[in-house]
XYZ file of C-alpha atoms in Angstrom:
427
model
C -35.863 -18.710 7.183
C -33.121 -21.371 7.154
C -32.055 -23.077 10.369
C -29.957 -25.815 11.941
C -31.549 -28.693 13.828
C -29.208 -30.165 16.434
C -29.681 -33.173 18.723
C -27.264 -32.583 21.581
C -25.474 -34.643 24.196
C -23.066 -36.433 21.868
C -19.279 -35.867 22.250
C -17.410 -34.927 19.094
C -14.661 -37.301 18.043
C -12.469 -37.711 14.984
C -10.129 -35.955 12.585
C -10.815 -33.048 10.266
C -9.185 -30.780 7.703
C -10.008 -27.088 8.193
C -10.905 -25.022 5.134
C -9.211 -21.832 3.968
C -9.552 -18.573 5.850
C -12.453 -16.195 5.201
C -10.548 -13.254 6.677
C -7.513 -13.971 4.513
C -9.341 -14.807 1.291
C -11.481 -11.656 1.106
C -8.630 -9.089 1.099
C -6.649 -11.280 -1.310
C -9.627 -11.358 -3.696
C -9.849 -7.565 -3.429
C -6.096 -7.257 -4.052
C -6.430 -9.206 -7.307
C -7.916 -6.000 -8.778
C -4.512 -4.328 -8.554
C -3.243 -6.422 -11.481
C -4.483 -6.146 -15.059
C -4.196 -9.873 -15.553
C -4.929 -13.283 -14.074
C -4.827 -14.381 -10.445
C -5.462 -17.927 -9.213
C -6.377 -18.305 -5.536
C -6.388 -21.800 -4.041
C -7.725 -22.898 -0.673
C -10.507 -20.331 -1.048
C -13.504 -21.239 1.161
C -16.871 -21.795 -0.509
C -18.807 -19.443 1.793
C -21.372 -16.687 1.324
C -18.957 -13.785 1.836
C -16.709 -15.128 -0.929
C -19.744 -15.524 -3.196
C -20.753 -11.933 -2.501
C -17.231 -10.720 -3.316
C -17.208 -12.773 -6.526
C -20.505 -11.158 -7.548
C -18.994 -7.725 -6.921
C -15.992 -8.523 -9.128
C -18.216 -9.883 -11.883
C -20.416 -6.782 -11.673
C -17.442 -4.582 -12.606
C -16.354 -6.758 -15.521
C -13.936 -9.303 -14.067
C -14.063 -12.835 -15.425
C -14.240 -15.163 -12.414
C -14.247 -18.964 -12.393
C -15.077 -20.553 -9.036
C -14.450 -24.313 -8.913
C -14.253 -26.012 -5.523
C -11.605 -24.181 -3.499
C -10.107 -22.460 -6.564
C -10.829 -18.961 -7.853
C -9.470 -17.806 -11.196
C -9.840 -14.033 -11.591
C -9.117 -12.169 -14.814
C -9.171 -8.481 -13.914
C -7.830 -7.200 -17.239
C -10.825 -4.900 -17.640
C -13.014 -3.352 -14.933
C -15.942 -0.926 -15.205
C -17.006 0.666 -11.933
C -20.353 2.015 -13.126
C -21.969 -1.429 -12.709
C -20.718 -2.035 -9.163
C -23.147 -4.305 -7.267
C -24.487 -2.153 -4.428
C -26.626 -5.048 -3.167
C -23.600 -7.208 -2.343
C -21.653 -4.318 -0.820
C -24.538 -3.770 1.560
C -24.350 -7.383 2.731
C -20.741 -7.530 3.925
C -18.393 -5.197 5.758
C -15.373 -6.631 3.916
C -16.437 -4.697 0.826
C -14.579 -1.729 2.373
C -11.411 -3.607 1.380
C -12.118 -2.747 -2.240
C -11.195 0.890 -1.585
C -7.425 0.536 -1.480
C -7.206 -1.648 -4.587
C -9.720 0.256 -6.724
C -8.301 3.670 -5.837
C -4.836 2.414 -6.649
C -5.926 1.260 -10.079
C -8.798 3.561 -11.099
C -8.192 6.641 -8.891
C -11.880 6.913 -8.002
C -14.651 4.982 -6.296
C -18.141 5.519 -4.927
C -18.873 2.993 -2.205
C -22.011 2.435 -0.168
C -21.384 2.038 3.537
C -20.539 -1.650 3.997
C -22.980 -3.968 5.757
C -22.521 -7.263 7.610
C -23.210 -8.415 11.142
C -24.649 -6.012 13.720
C -21.959 -6.510 16.353
C -20.932 -2.859 16.717
C -20.529 0.507 15.051
C -17.327 -0.469 13.185
C -16.672 3.010 11.829
C -14.695 3.311 8.601
C -13.119 6.588 9.727
C -9.746 4.913 10.293
C -9.685 3.786 6.648
C -10.787 7.144 5.261
C -8.490 9.363 7.337
C -5.508 7.181 6.478
C -6.295 7.259 2.749
C -6.611 11.057 2.893
C -2.947 11.109 3.921
C -2.192 9.384 0.610
C -3.803 12.267 -1.328
C -7.319 10.850 -1.618
C -10.141 13.390 -1.586
C -13.145 11.959 0.283
C -16.709 13.204 0.599
C -19.482 11.408 2.460
C -22.932 11.961 0.923
C -25.920 10.289 2.556
C -24.967 6.592 2.719
C -22.203 6.849 0.114
C -18.462 7.406 0.281
C -17.075 9.331 -2.706
C -13.308 8.931 -3.131
C -11.046 10.375 -5.777
C -7.327 10.942 -6.297
C -5.054 12.259 -9.021
C -2.614 9.591 -7.958
C -1.793 7.950 -4.637
C 1.269 9.202 -2.800
C 3.333 7.221 -0.345
C 3.022 8.457 3.226
C 3.968 7.676 6.804
C 0.686 6.763 8.477
C 0.193 6.130 12.182
C -3.034 4.243 12.836
C -4.881 5.239 16.038
C -5.809 1.565 16.486
C -4.293 -1.565 14.871
C -7.279 -2.102 12.572
C -6.913 -5.186 10.386
C -9.058 -3.807 7.569
C -7.369 -0.410 7.544
C -3.923 -2.030 7.531
C -4.924 -4.208 4.566
C -6.465 -1.298 2.647
C -3.285 0.738 3.096
C -1.118 -2.180 1.976
C -3.090 -2.408 -1.276
C -3.112 1.346 -1.794
C 0.596 1.505 -1.030
C 1.306 -1.039 -3.758
C 0.104 1.505 -6.344
C 1.344 4.691 -4.680
C 4.276 6.845 -5.731
C 7.167 6.174 -3.332
C 7.147 4.283 -0.034
C 4.226 3.931 2.357
C 4.904 3.200 6.027
C 2.107 1.935 8.292
C 2.808 2.320 11.992
C 0.705 0.663 14.702
C -0.238 -1.809 11.981
C -2.331 -4.897 12.722
C -0.249 -8.050 13.271
C -2.899 -10.692 12.547
C -1.847 -13.751 10.489
C -4.316 -12.727 7.792
C -2.376 -9.472 7.299
C 0.804 -11.488 6.805
C -1.052 -13.724 4.336
C -2.105 -10.697 2.279
C 1.515 -9.550 2.311
C 2.559 -12.993 1.045
C 0.108 -12.688 -1.819
C 1.248 -9.164 -2.709
C 4.863 -10.313 -2.710
C 3.954 -13.213 -5.010
C 2.316 -10.657 -7.321
C 5.512 -8.580 -7.359
C 5.029 -5.978 -4.607
C 7.998 -5.143 -2.357
C 6.668 -5.208 1.209
C 8.459 -5.332 4.549
C 7.511 -6.002 8.159
C 4.145 -7.779 7.772
C 3.314 -9.456 11.065
C 4.911 -6.588 13.004
C 3.485 -3.209 13.974
C 5.461 -1.408 11.243
C 4.925 -2.277 7.581
C 6.620 -0.715 4.565
C 5.374 -0.925 0.968
C 7.309 0.181 -2.098
C 4.842 1.407 -4.696
C 4.697 1.052 -8.464
C 6.411 -2.349 -8.626
C 5.664 -4.284 -11.840
C 2.897 -6.804 -11.159
C 2.498 -10.263 -12.646
C 0.036 -13.136 -12.923
C 0.255 -15.276 -9.825
C -1.103 -18.341 -8.052
C -1.460 -18.343 -4.277
C -2.845 -20.638 -1.563
C -4.803 -19.051 1.301
C -3.951 -19.904 4.915
C -6.164 -22.220 6.999
C -9.001 -20.512 8.893
C -7.873 -20.138 12.505
C -11.347 -19.039 13.680
C -13.011 -22.121 12.178
C -10.299 -24.255 13.774
C -10.923 -22.597 17.132
C -14.684 -23.081 16.765
C -14.278 -26.836 16.239
C -11.799 -27.161 19.098
C -14.247 -25.425 21.434
C -17.112 -27.578 20.140
C -15.101 -30.654 21.116
C -14.210 -29.138 24.484
C -17.814 -28.220 25.272
C -19.269 -31.543 24.159
C -16.714 -33.603 26.109
C -15.005 -35.043 23.052
C -11.594 -35.283 21.415
C -10.530 -34.233 17.924
C -7.469 -33.691 15.776
C -7.396 -30.835 13.279
C -4.978 -31.021 10.362
C -2.832 -28.232 8.890
C -3.585 -25.701 11.640
C -0.700 -23.468 12.736
C -0.272 -23.517 16.522
C 1.084 -19.952 16.588
C -2.139 -18.683 14.983
C -4.333 -19.899 17.872
C -1.829 -20.088 20.717
C -3.921 -17.867 23.015
C -7.033 -20.031 22.555
C -5.070 -23.231 23.173
C -3.776 -21.747 26.426
C -7.366 -21.051 27.513
C -8.435 -24.583 26.577
C -5.680 -25.939 28.808
C -6.812 -23.599 31.602
C -10.291 -25.127 31.298
C -8.776 -28.582 31.851
C -8.423 -29.845 28.282
C -5.446 -31.853 27.084
C -3.856 -30.047 24.139
C -0.847 -31.202 22.139
C 0.737 -30.670 18.752
C 0.891 -33.618 16.362
C 2.783 -34.217 13.135
C -0.281 -33.086 11.191
C -1.843 -30.411 13.388
C -3.476 -30.023 16.803
C -5.104 -32.581 19.129
C -7.560 -31.677 21.900
C -9.204 -33.924 24.481
C -11.834 -32.431 26.758
C -11.990 -32.846 30.521
C -15.012 -34.544 32.135
C -16.199 -31.108 33.280
C -14.415 -27.927 32.352
C -13.137 -25.281 34.764
C -14.204 -21.632 34.637
C -11.686 -18.940 33.649
C -11.510 -15.867 35.851
C -10.575 -13.110 33.373
C -10.617 -13.181 29.568
C -9.980 -10.039 27.508
C -10.493 -9.767 23.745
C -7.475 -8.088 22.138
C -5.767 -7.670 18.775
C -3.430 -10.509 17.765
C -1.592 -12.166 19.457
C -4.257 -11.712 22.149
C -7.568 -13.567 22.367
C -9.619 -12.748 19.235
C -13.042 -11.157 19.446
C -14.135 -13.595 16.720
C -13.786 -16.445 19.265
C -15.477 -14.723 22.200
C -19.052 -15.923 21.573
C -17.972 -19.542 21.062
C -15.936 -19.517 24.283
C -18.870 -17.995 26.170
C -21.067 -20.897 25.042
C -18.551 -23.442 26.359
C -18.140 -21.624 29.689
C -21.896 -21.774 30.380
C -21.449 -25.271 31.879
C -17.930 -24.858 33.307
C -17.392 -25.300 37.036
C -17.281 -21.845 38.680
C -17.576 -18.248 37.488
C -15.960 -16.865 34.333
C -15.624 -13.244 33.238
C -15.170 -12.035 29.669
C -14.264 -8.438 28.796
C -15.079 -7.386 25.228
C -12.776 -4.561 24.086
C -13.342 -4.657 20.307
C -17.073 -4.634 19.431
C -19.735 -3.314 21.765
C -22.530 -5.641 20.606
C -20.653 -8.947 20.773
C -22.668 -10.024 23.824
C -26.010 -10.237 21.988
C -25.719 -14.032 21.906
C -26.000 -14.098 25.714
C -29.778 -13.519 25.435
C -30.145 -16.667 23.326
C -27.892 -18.727 25.608
C -30.066 -17.718 28.568
C -33.051 -19.317 26.815
C -31.094 -22.577 27.004
C -30.564 -22.208 30.750
C -27.266 -20.297 30.872
C -26.572 -17.922 33.778
C -24.974 -14.849 32.157
C -24.983 -11.291 33.463
C -23.950 -8.429 31.179
C -22.774 -5.021 32.348
C -21.221 -2.667 29.813
C -18.317 -4.577 28.225
C -18.223 -7.350 30.830
C -20.001 -10.704 30.834
C -20.085 -12.834 33.998
C -20.882 -16.488 33.313
C -21.834 -18.753 36.231
C -21.574 -22.371 35.145
C -24.764 -24.446 35.255
C -25.048 -28.231 35.251
C -26.535 -28.557 31.754
C -28.040 -26.562 28.942
C -31.440 -27.482 27.538
C -32.247 -27.500 23.863
C -34.765 -24.957 22.612
C -35.524 -22.561 19.757
C -32.871 -19.816 19.376
C -31.844 -17.355 16.683
C -28.408 -16.337 15.377
C -27.833 -12.582 15.269
C -24.337 -12.581 13.797
C -21.776 -14.933 12.277
C -19.790 -15.994 15.352
C -22.843 -15.872 17.588
C -24.483 -18.398 15.268
C -21.495 -20.710 15.626
C -21.702 -20.301 19.416
C -25.355 -21.360 19.420
C -24.471 -24.454 17.398
C -21.853 -25.329 20.029
C -24.451 -24.776 22.758
C -26.850 -27.053 20.883
C -24.209 -29.785 20.741
C -23.729 -29.441 24.514
C -27.427 -29.316 25.413
C -29.959 -31.977 26.362
C -32.581 -32.534 23.675
C -33.058 -30.746 20.382
C -32.023 -27.193 19.487
C -33.135 -25.176 16.481
C -30.808 -22.324 15.479
C -32.538 -19.917 13.107
C -30.854 -17.492 10.681
C -28.293 -19.987 9.429
C -27.400 -17.497 6.698
C -25.162 -15.721 9.224
C -23.144 -18.897 9.819
C -22.886 -19.602 6.091
C -21.036 -16.302 5.687
C -17.935 -17.817 7.308
C -18.262 -21.615 7.626
C -18.118 -23.934 4.632
C -20.726 -26.646 5.226
C -20.476 -26.711 9.017
C -23.053 -29.527 9.111
C -20.827 -31.789 7.013
C -17.783 -31.069 9.199
C -19.586 -31.626 12.493
C -21.366 -34.729 11.210
C -17.958 -36.127 10.266
C -17.030 -35.648 13.942
C -20.117 -37.505 15.136
C -22.573 -34.634 15.704
C -26.274 -34.967 14.953
C -26.988 -31.803 12.988
C -28.801 -30.993 9.779
C -29.475 -27.872 7.757
C -33.042 -26.913 6.897
C -32.828 -24.372 4.080
C -35.554 -21.973 3.061
C -36.084 -22.480 -0.686
C -36.522 -18.776 -1.461
C -33.360 -17.898 0.486
C -31.426 -20.538 -1.461
C -32.558 -18.981 -4.720
C -31.337 -15.539 -3.578
C -27.960 -16.905 -2.510
C -27.505 -18.745 -5.768
C -27.933 -15.684 -7.992
């Protein structure tokens, strides 16, 4: 089992470029299947979830070249019978293949997607919406069987602004007959980035970034080259790591409007935050202040993907903080591990009450999900002594060489990889 070894008590300091967005790259990779030609994606993070998606594309016949932060995908020919079920079971983002594959091939059998165990994350929203576009769906055991004679444009009102469902419908709408309208659509920056890619490919799309998106289907598609947005969750993780460790950092090429809510919370904790010519600067206070009420919400609210990291920082803040988790019911699992380090956290239903303690103490903890793993790394940086964070594979799903980045900022952290696990990842 791979792990991170962290020697804490050292403030982060320095400057850093943030890599491309996981949550933007994955739907864009899926959308490349819409076009019987070549797509070049730049700024693509070299992370496990991207590697899994690349293996899925190769399994169905795509030619994929992955060099550094560049992906070149030739999807001229695809053959669904060889679809890699192993990779689909490892990541929930594989559900994003539905919209693109149905649009192009009119059929797909998909295992229920896997990923982190942070909640039920039902795919019902995706399936019920696609049924409105004339997709026949049957669920058999752990498989989803989908088939259509041809997608039809529809006016779809989502019961919740699901990012994944919005993105699936955007891809399906690109190949549907007529116009597809998505109401109560997700407004996350990653949705707008997918829209930018689809437009570059030739799709006519309107309203991305608002709660009402329109897609004109059957537009001629073309080869395209596109650069993925910077990862706002990675940026937020590093800003919170600096805040918790008592340091100061500048992150380059990060859009303030993408993490405005987090920056507001950092200021409420006592940090100095300002925009620079190249990005965002943060300087931590000597001891941070607690925050009374924090609620996870869809964009532009505070993202659930930053909740665990913020909880770690608040464990040593002066006073009592309360976090309400409204998105995923199991996001508080990291609290058990933080308690091992001396944190005072009480969980009741969807509420976590964090009473700040003087210091955390390094110990042996285990990541249970992607963002929880990042939170434990932050806690290790804040703690006295050494911390071992097991299950690093979770963190590798969304962070490109987090040890290299944090070491560049002055952290003492190293990655201890299990040889057998490395062989599995490298397949």
